[in-house]
Coordinates of C-alpha atoms and ligand atoms in Angstrom, one line a residue:
X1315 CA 29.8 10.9 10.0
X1316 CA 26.4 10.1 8.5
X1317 CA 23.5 8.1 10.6
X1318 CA 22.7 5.9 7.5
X1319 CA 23.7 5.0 4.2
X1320 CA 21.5 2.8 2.3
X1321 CA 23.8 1.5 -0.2
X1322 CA 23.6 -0.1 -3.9
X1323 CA 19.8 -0.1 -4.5
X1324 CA 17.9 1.8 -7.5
X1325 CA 16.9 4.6 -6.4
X1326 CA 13.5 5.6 -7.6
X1327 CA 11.3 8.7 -7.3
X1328 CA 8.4 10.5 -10.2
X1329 CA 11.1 11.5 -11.9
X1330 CA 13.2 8.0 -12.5
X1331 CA 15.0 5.4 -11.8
X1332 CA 18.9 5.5 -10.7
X1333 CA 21.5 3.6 -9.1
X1334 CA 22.2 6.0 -6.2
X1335 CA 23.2 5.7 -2.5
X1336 CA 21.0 7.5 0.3
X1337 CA 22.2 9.0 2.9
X1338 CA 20.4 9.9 6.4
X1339 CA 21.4 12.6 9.0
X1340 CA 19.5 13.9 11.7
X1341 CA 16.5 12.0 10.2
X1342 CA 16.6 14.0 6.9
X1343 CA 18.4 12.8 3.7
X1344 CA 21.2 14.3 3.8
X1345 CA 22.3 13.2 0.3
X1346 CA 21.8 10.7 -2.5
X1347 CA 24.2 10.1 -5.4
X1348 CA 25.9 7.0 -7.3
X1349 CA 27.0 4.4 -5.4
X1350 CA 30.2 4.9 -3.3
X1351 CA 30.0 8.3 -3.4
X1352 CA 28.6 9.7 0.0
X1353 CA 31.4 8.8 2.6
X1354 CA 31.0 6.8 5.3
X1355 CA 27.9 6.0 8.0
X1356 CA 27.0 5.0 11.9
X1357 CA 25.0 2.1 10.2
X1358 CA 25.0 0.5 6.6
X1359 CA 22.3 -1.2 4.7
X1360 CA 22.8 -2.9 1.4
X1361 CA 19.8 -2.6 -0.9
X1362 CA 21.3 -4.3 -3.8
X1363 CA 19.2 -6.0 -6.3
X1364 CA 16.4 -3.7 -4.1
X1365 CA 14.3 -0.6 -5.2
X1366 CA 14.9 2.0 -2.9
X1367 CA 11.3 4.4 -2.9
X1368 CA 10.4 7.5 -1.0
X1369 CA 8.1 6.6 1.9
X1370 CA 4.8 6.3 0.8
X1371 CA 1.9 8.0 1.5
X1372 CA -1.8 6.5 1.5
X1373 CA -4.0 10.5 2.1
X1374 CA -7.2 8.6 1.9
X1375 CA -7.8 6.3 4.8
X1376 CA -10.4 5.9 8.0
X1377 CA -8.9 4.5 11.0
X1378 CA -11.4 3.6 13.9
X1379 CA -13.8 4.2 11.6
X1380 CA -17.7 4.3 13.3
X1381 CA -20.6 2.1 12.5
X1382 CA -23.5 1.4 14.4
X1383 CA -22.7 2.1 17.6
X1384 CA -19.3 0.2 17.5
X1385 CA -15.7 0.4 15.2
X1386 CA -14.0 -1.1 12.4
X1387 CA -11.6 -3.7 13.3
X1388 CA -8.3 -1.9 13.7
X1389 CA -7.0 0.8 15.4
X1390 CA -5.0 3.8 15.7
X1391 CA -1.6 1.6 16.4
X1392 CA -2.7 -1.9 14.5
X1393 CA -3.9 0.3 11.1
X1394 CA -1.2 2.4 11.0
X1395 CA 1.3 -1.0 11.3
X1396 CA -0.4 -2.6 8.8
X1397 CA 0.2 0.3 6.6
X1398 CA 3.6 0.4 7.2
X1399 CA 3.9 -3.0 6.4
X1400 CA 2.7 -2.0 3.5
X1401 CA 5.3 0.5 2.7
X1402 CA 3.3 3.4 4.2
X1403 CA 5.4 6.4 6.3
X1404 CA 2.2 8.8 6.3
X1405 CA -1.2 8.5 6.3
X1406 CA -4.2 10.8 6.0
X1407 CA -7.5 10.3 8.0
X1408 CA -10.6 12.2 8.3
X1409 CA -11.3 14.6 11.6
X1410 CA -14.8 13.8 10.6
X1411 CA -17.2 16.6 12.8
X1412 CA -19.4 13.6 14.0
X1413 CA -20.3 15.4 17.0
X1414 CA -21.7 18.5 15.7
X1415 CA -21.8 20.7 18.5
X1416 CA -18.4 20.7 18.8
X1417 CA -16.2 22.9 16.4
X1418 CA -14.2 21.8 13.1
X1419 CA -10.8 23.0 15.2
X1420 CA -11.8 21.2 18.3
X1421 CA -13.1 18.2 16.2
X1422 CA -9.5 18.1 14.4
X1423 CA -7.7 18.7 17.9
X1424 CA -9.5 15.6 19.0
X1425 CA -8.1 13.5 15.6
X1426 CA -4.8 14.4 16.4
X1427 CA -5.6 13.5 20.5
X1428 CA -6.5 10.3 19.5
X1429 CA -3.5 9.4 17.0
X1430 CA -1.3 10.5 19.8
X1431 CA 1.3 8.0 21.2
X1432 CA -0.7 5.4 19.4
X1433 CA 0.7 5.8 15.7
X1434 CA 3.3 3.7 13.9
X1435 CA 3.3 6.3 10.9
X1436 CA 3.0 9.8 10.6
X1437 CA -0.2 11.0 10.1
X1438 CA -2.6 14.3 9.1
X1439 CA -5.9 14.6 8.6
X1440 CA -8.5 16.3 6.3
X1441 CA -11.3 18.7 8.2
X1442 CA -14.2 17.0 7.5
X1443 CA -17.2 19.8 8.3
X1444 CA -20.8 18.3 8.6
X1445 CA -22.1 21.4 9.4
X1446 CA -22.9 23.8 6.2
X1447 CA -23.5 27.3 8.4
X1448 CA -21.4 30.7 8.9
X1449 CA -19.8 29.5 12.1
X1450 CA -18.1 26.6 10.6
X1451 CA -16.9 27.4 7.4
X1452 CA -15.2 30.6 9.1
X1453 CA -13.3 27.8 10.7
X1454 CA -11.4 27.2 7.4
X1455 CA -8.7 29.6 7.2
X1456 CA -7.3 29.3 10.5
X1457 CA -7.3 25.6 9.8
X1458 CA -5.2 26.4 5.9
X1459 CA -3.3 28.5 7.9
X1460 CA -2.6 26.5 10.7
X1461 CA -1.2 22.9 9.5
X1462 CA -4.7 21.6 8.1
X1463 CA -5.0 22.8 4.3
X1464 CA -7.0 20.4 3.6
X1465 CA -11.0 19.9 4.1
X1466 CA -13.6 17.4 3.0
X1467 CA -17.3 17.5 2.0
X1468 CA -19.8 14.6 2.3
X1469 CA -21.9 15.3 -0.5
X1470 CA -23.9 12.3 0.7
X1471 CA -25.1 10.3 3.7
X1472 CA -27.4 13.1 4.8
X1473 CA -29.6 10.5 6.6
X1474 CA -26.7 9.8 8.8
X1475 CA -25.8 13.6 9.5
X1476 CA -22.7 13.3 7.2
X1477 CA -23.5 15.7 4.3
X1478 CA -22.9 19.2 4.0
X1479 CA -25.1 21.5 1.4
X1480 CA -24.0 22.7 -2.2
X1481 CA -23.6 26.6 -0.4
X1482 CA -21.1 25.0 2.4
X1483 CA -18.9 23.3 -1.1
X1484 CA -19.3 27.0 -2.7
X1485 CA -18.1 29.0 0.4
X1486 CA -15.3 26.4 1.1
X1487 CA -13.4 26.3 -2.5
X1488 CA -14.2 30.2 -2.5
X1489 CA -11.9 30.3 0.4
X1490 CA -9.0 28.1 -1.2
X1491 CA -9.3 30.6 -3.7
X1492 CA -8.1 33.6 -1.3
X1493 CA -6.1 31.4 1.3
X1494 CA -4.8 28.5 -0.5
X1495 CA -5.5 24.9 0.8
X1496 CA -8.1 22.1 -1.0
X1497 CA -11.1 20.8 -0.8
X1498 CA -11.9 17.4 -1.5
X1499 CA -15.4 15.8 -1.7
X1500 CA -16.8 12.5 -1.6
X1501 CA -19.2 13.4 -4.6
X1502 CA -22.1 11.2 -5.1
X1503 CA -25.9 12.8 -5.7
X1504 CA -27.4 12.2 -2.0
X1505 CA -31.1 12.4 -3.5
X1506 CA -30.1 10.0 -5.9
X1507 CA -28.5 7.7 -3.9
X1508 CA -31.5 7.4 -1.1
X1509 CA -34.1 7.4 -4.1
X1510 CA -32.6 5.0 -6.2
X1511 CA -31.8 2.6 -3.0
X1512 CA -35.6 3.3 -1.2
X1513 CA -36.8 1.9 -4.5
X1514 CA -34.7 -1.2 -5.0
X1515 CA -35.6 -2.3 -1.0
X1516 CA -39.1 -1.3 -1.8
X1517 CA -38.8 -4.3 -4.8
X1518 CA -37.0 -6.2 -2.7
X1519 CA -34.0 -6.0 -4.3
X1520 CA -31.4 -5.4 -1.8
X1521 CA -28.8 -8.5 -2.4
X1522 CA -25.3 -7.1 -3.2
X1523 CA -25.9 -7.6 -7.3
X1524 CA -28.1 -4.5 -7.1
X1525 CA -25.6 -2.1 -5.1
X1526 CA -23.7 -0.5 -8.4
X1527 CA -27.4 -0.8 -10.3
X1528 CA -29.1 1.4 -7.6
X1529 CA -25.8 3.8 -7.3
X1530 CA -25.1 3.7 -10.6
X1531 CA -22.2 5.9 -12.5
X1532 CA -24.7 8.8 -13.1
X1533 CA -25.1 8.9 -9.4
X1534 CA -21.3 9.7 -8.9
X1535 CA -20.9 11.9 -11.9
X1536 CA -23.4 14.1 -11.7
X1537 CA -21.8 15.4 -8.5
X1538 CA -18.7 15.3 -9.7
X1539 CA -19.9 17.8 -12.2
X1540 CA -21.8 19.5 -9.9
X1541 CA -18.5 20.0 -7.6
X1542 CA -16.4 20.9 -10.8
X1543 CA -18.7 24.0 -11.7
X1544 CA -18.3 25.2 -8.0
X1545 CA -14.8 25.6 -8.4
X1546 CA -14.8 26.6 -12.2
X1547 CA -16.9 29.6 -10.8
X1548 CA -15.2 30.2 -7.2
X1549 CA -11.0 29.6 -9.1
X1550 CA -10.8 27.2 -6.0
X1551 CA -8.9 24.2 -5.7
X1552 CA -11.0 20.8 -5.7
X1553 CA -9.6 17.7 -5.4
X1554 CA -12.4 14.8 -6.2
X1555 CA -11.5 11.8 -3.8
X1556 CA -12.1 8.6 -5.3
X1557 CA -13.2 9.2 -8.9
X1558 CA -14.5 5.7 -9.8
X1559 CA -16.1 5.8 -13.5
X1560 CA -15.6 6.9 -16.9
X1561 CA -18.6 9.8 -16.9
X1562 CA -16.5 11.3 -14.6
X1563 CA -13.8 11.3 -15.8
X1564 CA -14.8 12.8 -18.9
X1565 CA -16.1 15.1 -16.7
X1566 CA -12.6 16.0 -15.1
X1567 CA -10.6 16.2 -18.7
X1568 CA -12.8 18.6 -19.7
X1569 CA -12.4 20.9 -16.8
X1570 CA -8.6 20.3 -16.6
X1571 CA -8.4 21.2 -20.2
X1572 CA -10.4 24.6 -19.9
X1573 CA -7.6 25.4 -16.4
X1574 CA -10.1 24.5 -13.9
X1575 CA -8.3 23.7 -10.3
X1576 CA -9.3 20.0 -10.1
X1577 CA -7.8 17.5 -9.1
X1578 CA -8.7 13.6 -8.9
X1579 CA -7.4 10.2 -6.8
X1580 CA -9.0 6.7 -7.8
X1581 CA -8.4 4.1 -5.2
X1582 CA -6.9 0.6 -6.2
X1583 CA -10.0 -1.4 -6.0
X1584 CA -11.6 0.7 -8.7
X1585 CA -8.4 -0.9 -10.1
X1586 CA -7.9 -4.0 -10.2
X1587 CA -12.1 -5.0 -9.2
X1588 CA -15.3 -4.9 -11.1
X1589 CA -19.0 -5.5 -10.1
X1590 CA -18.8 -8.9 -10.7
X1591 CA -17.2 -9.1 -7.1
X1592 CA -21.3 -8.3 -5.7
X1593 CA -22.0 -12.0 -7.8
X1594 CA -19.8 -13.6 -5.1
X1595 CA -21.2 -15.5 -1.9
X1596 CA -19.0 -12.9 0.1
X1597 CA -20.2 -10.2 -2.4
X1598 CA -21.7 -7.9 0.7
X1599 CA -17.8 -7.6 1.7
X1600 CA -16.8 -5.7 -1.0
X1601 CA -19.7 -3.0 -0.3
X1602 CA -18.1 0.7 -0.9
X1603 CA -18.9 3.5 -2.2
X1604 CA -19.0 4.4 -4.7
X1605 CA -19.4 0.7 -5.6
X1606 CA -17.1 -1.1 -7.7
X1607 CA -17.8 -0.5 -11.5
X1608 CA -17.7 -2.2 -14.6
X1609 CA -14.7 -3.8 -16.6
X1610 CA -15.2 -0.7 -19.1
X1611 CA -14.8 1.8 -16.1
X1612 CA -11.7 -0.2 -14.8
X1613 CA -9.8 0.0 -18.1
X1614 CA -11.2 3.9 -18.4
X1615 CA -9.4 4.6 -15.5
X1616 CA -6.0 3.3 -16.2
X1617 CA -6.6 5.1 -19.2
X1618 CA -7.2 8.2 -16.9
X1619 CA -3.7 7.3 -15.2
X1620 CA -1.6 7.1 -17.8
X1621 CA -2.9 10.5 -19.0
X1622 CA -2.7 12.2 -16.1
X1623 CA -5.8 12.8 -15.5
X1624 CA -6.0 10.9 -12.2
X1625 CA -2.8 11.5 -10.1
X1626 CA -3.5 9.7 -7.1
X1627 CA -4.1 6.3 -5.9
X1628 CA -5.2 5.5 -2.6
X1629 CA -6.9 2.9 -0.2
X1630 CA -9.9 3.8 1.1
X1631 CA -8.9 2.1 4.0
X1632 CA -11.6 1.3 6.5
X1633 CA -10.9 -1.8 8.2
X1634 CA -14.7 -3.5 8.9
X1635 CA -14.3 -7.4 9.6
X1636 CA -16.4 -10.2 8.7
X1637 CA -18.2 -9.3 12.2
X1638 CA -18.9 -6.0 10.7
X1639 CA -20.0 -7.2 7.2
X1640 CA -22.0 -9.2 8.3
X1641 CA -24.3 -7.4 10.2
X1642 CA -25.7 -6.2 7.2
X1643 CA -27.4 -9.7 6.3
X1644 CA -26.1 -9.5 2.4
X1645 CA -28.2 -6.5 2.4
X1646 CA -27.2 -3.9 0.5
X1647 CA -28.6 -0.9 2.1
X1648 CA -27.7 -2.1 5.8
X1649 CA -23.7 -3.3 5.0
X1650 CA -21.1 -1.1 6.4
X1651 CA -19.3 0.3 3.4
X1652 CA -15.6 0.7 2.8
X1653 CA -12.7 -2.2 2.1
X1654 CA -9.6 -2.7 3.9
X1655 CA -6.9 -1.8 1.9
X1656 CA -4.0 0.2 3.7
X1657 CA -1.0 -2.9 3.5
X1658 CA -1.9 -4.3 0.1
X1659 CA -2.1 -0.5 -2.1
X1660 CA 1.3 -1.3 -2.9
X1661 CA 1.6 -4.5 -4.2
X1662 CA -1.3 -4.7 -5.7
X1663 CA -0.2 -1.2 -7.8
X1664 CA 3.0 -2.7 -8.5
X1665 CA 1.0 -6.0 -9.5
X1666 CA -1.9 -4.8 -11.6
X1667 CA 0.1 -1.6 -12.5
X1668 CA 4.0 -2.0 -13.5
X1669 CA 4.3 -5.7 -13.7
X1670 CA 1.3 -5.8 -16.2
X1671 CA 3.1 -3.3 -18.1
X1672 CA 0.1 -0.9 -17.4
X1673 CA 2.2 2.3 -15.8
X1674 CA 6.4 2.9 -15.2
X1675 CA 7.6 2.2 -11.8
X1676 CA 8.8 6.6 -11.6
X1677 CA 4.4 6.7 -12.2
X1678 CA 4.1 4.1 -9.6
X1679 CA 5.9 6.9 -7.2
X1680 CA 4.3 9.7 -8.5
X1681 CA 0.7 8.2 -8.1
X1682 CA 1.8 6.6 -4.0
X1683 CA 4.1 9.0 -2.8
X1684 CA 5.0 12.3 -4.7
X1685 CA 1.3 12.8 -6.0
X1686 CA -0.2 12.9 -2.9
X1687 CA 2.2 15.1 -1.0
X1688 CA 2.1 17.7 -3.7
X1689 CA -1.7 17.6 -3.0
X1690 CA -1.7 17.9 0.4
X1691 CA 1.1 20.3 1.4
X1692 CA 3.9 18.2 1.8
X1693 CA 6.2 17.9 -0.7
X1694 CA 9.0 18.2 -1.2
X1695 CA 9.1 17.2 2.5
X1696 CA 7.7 14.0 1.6
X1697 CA 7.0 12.2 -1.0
X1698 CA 10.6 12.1 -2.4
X1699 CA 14.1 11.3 -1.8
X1700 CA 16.4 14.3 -2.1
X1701 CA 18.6 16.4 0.5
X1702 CA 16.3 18.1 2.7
X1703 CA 13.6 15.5 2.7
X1704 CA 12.3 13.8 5.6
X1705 CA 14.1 10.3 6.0
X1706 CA 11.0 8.1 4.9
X1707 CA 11.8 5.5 2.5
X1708 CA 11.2 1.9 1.3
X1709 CA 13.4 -0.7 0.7
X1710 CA 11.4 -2.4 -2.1
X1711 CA 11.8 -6.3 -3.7
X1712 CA 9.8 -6.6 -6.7
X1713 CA 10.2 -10.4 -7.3
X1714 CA 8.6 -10.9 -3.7
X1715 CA 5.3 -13.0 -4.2
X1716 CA 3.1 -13.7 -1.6
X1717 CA -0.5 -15.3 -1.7
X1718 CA -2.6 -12.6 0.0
X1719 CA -4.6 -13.9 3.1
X1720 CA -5.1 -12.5 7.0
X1721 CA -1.8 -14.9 7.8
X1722 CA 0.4 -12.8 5.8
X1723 CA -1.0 -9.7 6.4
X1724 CA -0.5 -8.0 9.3
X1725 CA -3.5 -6.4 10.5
X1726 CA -6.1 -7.5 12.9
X1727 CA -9.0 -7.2 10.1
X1728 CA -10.1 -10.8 9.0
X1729 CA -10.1 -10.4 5.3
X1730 CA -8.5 -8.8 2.6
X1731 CA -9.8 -8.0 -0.7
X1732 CA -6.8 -9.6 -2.8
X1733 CA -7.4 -12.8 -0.7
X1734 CA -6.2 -16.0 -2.6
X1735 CA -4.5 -13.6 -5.3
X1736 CA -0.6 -14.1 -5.6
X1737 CA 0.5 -10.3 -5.9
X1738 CA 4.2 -9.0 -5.9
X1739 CA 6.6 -6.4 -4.7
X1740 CA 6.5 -6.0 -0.9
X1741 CA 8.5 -3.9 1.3
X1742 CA 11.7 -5.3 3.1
X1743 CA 12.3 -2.5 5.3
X1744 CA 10.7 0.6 6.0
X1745 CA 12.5 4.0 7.3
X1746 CA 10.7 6.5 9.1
X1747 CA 12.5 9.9 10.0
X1748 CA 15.5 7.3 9.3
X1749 CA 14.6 4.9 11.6
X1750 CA 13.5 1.6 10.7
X1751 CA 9.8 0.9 11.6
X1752 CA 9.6 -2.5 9.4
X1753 CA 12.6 -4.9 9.1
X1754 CA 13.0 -9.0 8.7
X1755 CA 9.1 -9.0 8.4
X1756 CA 8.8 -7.3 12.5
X1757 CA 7.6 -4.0 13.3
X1758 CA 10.4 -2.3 15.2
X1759 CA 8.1 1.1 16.1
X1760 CA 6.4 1.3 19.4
X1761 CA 3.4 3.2 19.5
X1762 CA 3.7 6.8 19.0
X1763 CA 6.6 6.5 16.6
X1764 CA 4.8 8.1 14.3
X1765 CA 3.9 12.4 14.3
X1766 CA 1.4 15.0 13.4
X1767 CA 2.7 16.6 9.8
X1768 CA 2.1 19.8 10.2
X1769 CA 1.2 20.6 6.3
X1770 CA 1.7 23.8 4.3
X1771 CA -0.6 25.6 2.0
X1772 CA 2.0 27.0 -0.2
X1773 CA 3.4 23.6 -0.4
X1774 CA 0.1 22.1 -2.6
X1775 CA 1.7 22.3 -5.9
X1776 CA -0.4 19.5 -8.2
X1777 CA -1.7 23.0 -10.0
X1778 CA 1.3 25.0 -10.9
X1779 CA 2.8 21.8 -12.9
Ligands
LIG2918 O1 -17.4 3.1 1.3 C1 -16.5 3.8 1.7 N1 -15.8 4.6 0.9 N2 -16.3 3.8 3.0 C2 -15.3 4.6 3.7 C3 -15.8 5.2 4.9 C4 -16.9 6.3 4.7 O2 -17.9 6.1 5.3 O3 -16.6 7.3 4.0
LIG2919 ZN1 -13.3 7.4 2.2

């Protein structure tokens, strides 16, 4: 007798759409297949007139995020039920080395301490070295070979300790080259960045309309390029997190064209936002980086999706409130950066994306779920729904509408980008190892729900496709 069988939905993963049955054992799918023809179950659910999608998974977001002494708004627990609300069954956060005399293992050992009995979804994390010496980057392959393939490079905020150097980026892809694993990078010129934004408070000029004028698109691109090369040279594998702007991805065609092993996410503000957000009264609130771009940049992107180019969509997450904001005093240069975002990735990718006839709902999966998996040493654990899989799925209603505000959100962040937009397609329930962790609008997972994904080198496959 099967555990579950998730009957008459449509039944879609990156490669289409069907009317198939799912069926759960042991917290695996067992099977899926047309309707009616999997046998009987402990427990029945009827998705009829429902998408049925592999759990998703969100690989860029930063829960308990610091600034200034104190934390974003959410937590361990409340982020990752938000996300799961949002049709999220595994997230990705930084083990960022902010404590530099401890080691990248201990530092990622600490990450996992802290998600620990707290988290609603599964969860991994990226090595996030701030230290460019010997010592650390020797850390790397026991971490690819130990569950963590994955690292990440600052190539800014060196005023706040953050950055690592241009040799620690060359040594690190050199090693994906020999071990396997990625390296991603959050690539934005750091000499540009504090030149361009020491000049614009030196003219005063520090309201939010000047944040995408001082870190303008050359800013992000020139590193992009700059990280591209490294790889081109080393045969590593790069993956460039948050590509937001048309240079760059010019820049990543080209390299993927001449075989080069990178990789790109954009995140859905880039999306569905432009600058004109900074000419708001509440402008300082959408203050990330890299900023939000123009309206050409936006529709270069989805041009970038539907090619291919970009396979990845993600949040961003970092829940800072109003509180937080606001401490910045609509200044620019002193405004925690980063946009909450982990609960509304979906239906605003299903809004802006298939219901505006922009991308299929297959490339919908592909860019939430399967995408990211294959980046990250998962799949085909995760980030699909076929025997073997873990039991992570979403029971999916397109015509859902909601107007987006803190009441209908579930999250203990005060604001919402999407606030007073109607978007569609919400989750109804969400499975997690075949449990349900979302039904009737409650979260039914108690912290800790939620476990460490021990990833797999040999399972990041976005390059052999
Ligand atoms: O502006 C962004 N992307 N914020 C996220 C958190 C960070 O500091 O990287
Ligand atoms: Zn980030």
């Amino acid at each position: 007798m099967l555990d579950l069988l998730v009957r008459n939905g449509t039944v879609v993963t990156a490669e289409g759409s069907y009317p198939y049955d799912v069926a759960i054992q042991g917290g695996k799918v067992a099977a899926i297949g047309p309707h009616g023809t999997l046998g009987e179950a402990k427990e029945t659910v009827d998705a009829a007139g429902k998408l049925v999608l592999p759990g998703l998974i969100d690989p860029h977001v930063h829960i308990h995020h610091p600034f200034k002494g104190s934390f974003a708004g959410d937590d361990f627990t409340s982020a990752t039920r938000s996300a799961a609300f949002g049709g999220v069954t595994t997230v990705c956060d930084f083990a960022i080395q902010w404590d530099k005399t401890k080691s990248l293992t201990d530092t990622c050992a600490l990450r996992k301490s802290q998600f620990e009995g707290q988290s609603i979804t599964d969860y991994a994390f990226h090595a996030c070295l701030t230290r460019s010496d010997g010592e650390t980057i020797g850390e790397l392959p026991g971490l690819i070979q130990g569950g963590i393939p994955s690292a990440k490079l600052y190539m800014t905020y060196s005023r706040q300790g953050r950055m690592s150097d241009d040799a620690a980026l060359y040594e690190a892809l050199r090693l994906t080259a020999q071990y396997g694993g990625i390296v991603g990078v959050h690539a934005e010129n750091d000499a540009m960045c504090y030149y361009f934004s020491d000049a614009f408070k030196a003219a005063g000029k520090t309201s939010p309309h000047y944040f995408p004028l001082c870190k303008h698109n050359l800013v992000e691109s020139e590193a992009v390029n700059r990280a591209i090369y490294l790889a081109k040279v080393t045969g590593g594998n790069l993956y460039i997190f948050h590509l937001s702007c048309k240079e760059s991805l010019d820049i990543l065609r080209k390299a993927q064209d001449e075989g080069v092993h990178v990789y790109a996410e954009t995140c859905i503000h880039y999306l569905t936002m432009d600058m004109s957000q900074y000419d708001r009264p509440d402008g300082a609130n959408f203050i990330c980086s890299p900023p939000l771009r123009s309206k050409a940049d936006v529709e270069a992107l989805w041009q970038g999706i539907q090619e291919g180019r970009i396979g990845v969509v993600s949040s961003d997450h970092c829940g800072f409130t109003l509180a937080n904001k606001a401490t910045g005093g609509n200044d620019f240069t002193a405004t925690p950066n980063g946009l909450p975002g982990m609960e509304t990735r979906l239906p605003a990718l299903y809004t802006y994306g298939v219901k505006a006839g922009r991308i299929s709902l297959s490339k919908m999966v592909e860019l939430l779920s399967a995408n990211p998996a294959r980046a990250f040493g998962m799949y085909p654990r995760k980030g699909t729904l076929a025997p073997g899989s873990d039991g992570d799925l979403v029971i999916f209603d397109p015509a859902e509408e909601k107007v987006i505000s803190p009441a209908v959100l579930h999250s203990p962040v005060d604001w919402n980008p999407f606030d007073g937009q109607t978007l569609s397609g919400f989750a109804q329930a969400v499975y997690l190892a075949g449990k349900p962790i979302i039904q009737d609008g409650a979260c039914l997972a108690a912290p800790g729900t939620g476990k460490f994904v021990q990833r797999d080198a040999k399972a990041i496959c976005i390059f052999d496709r």
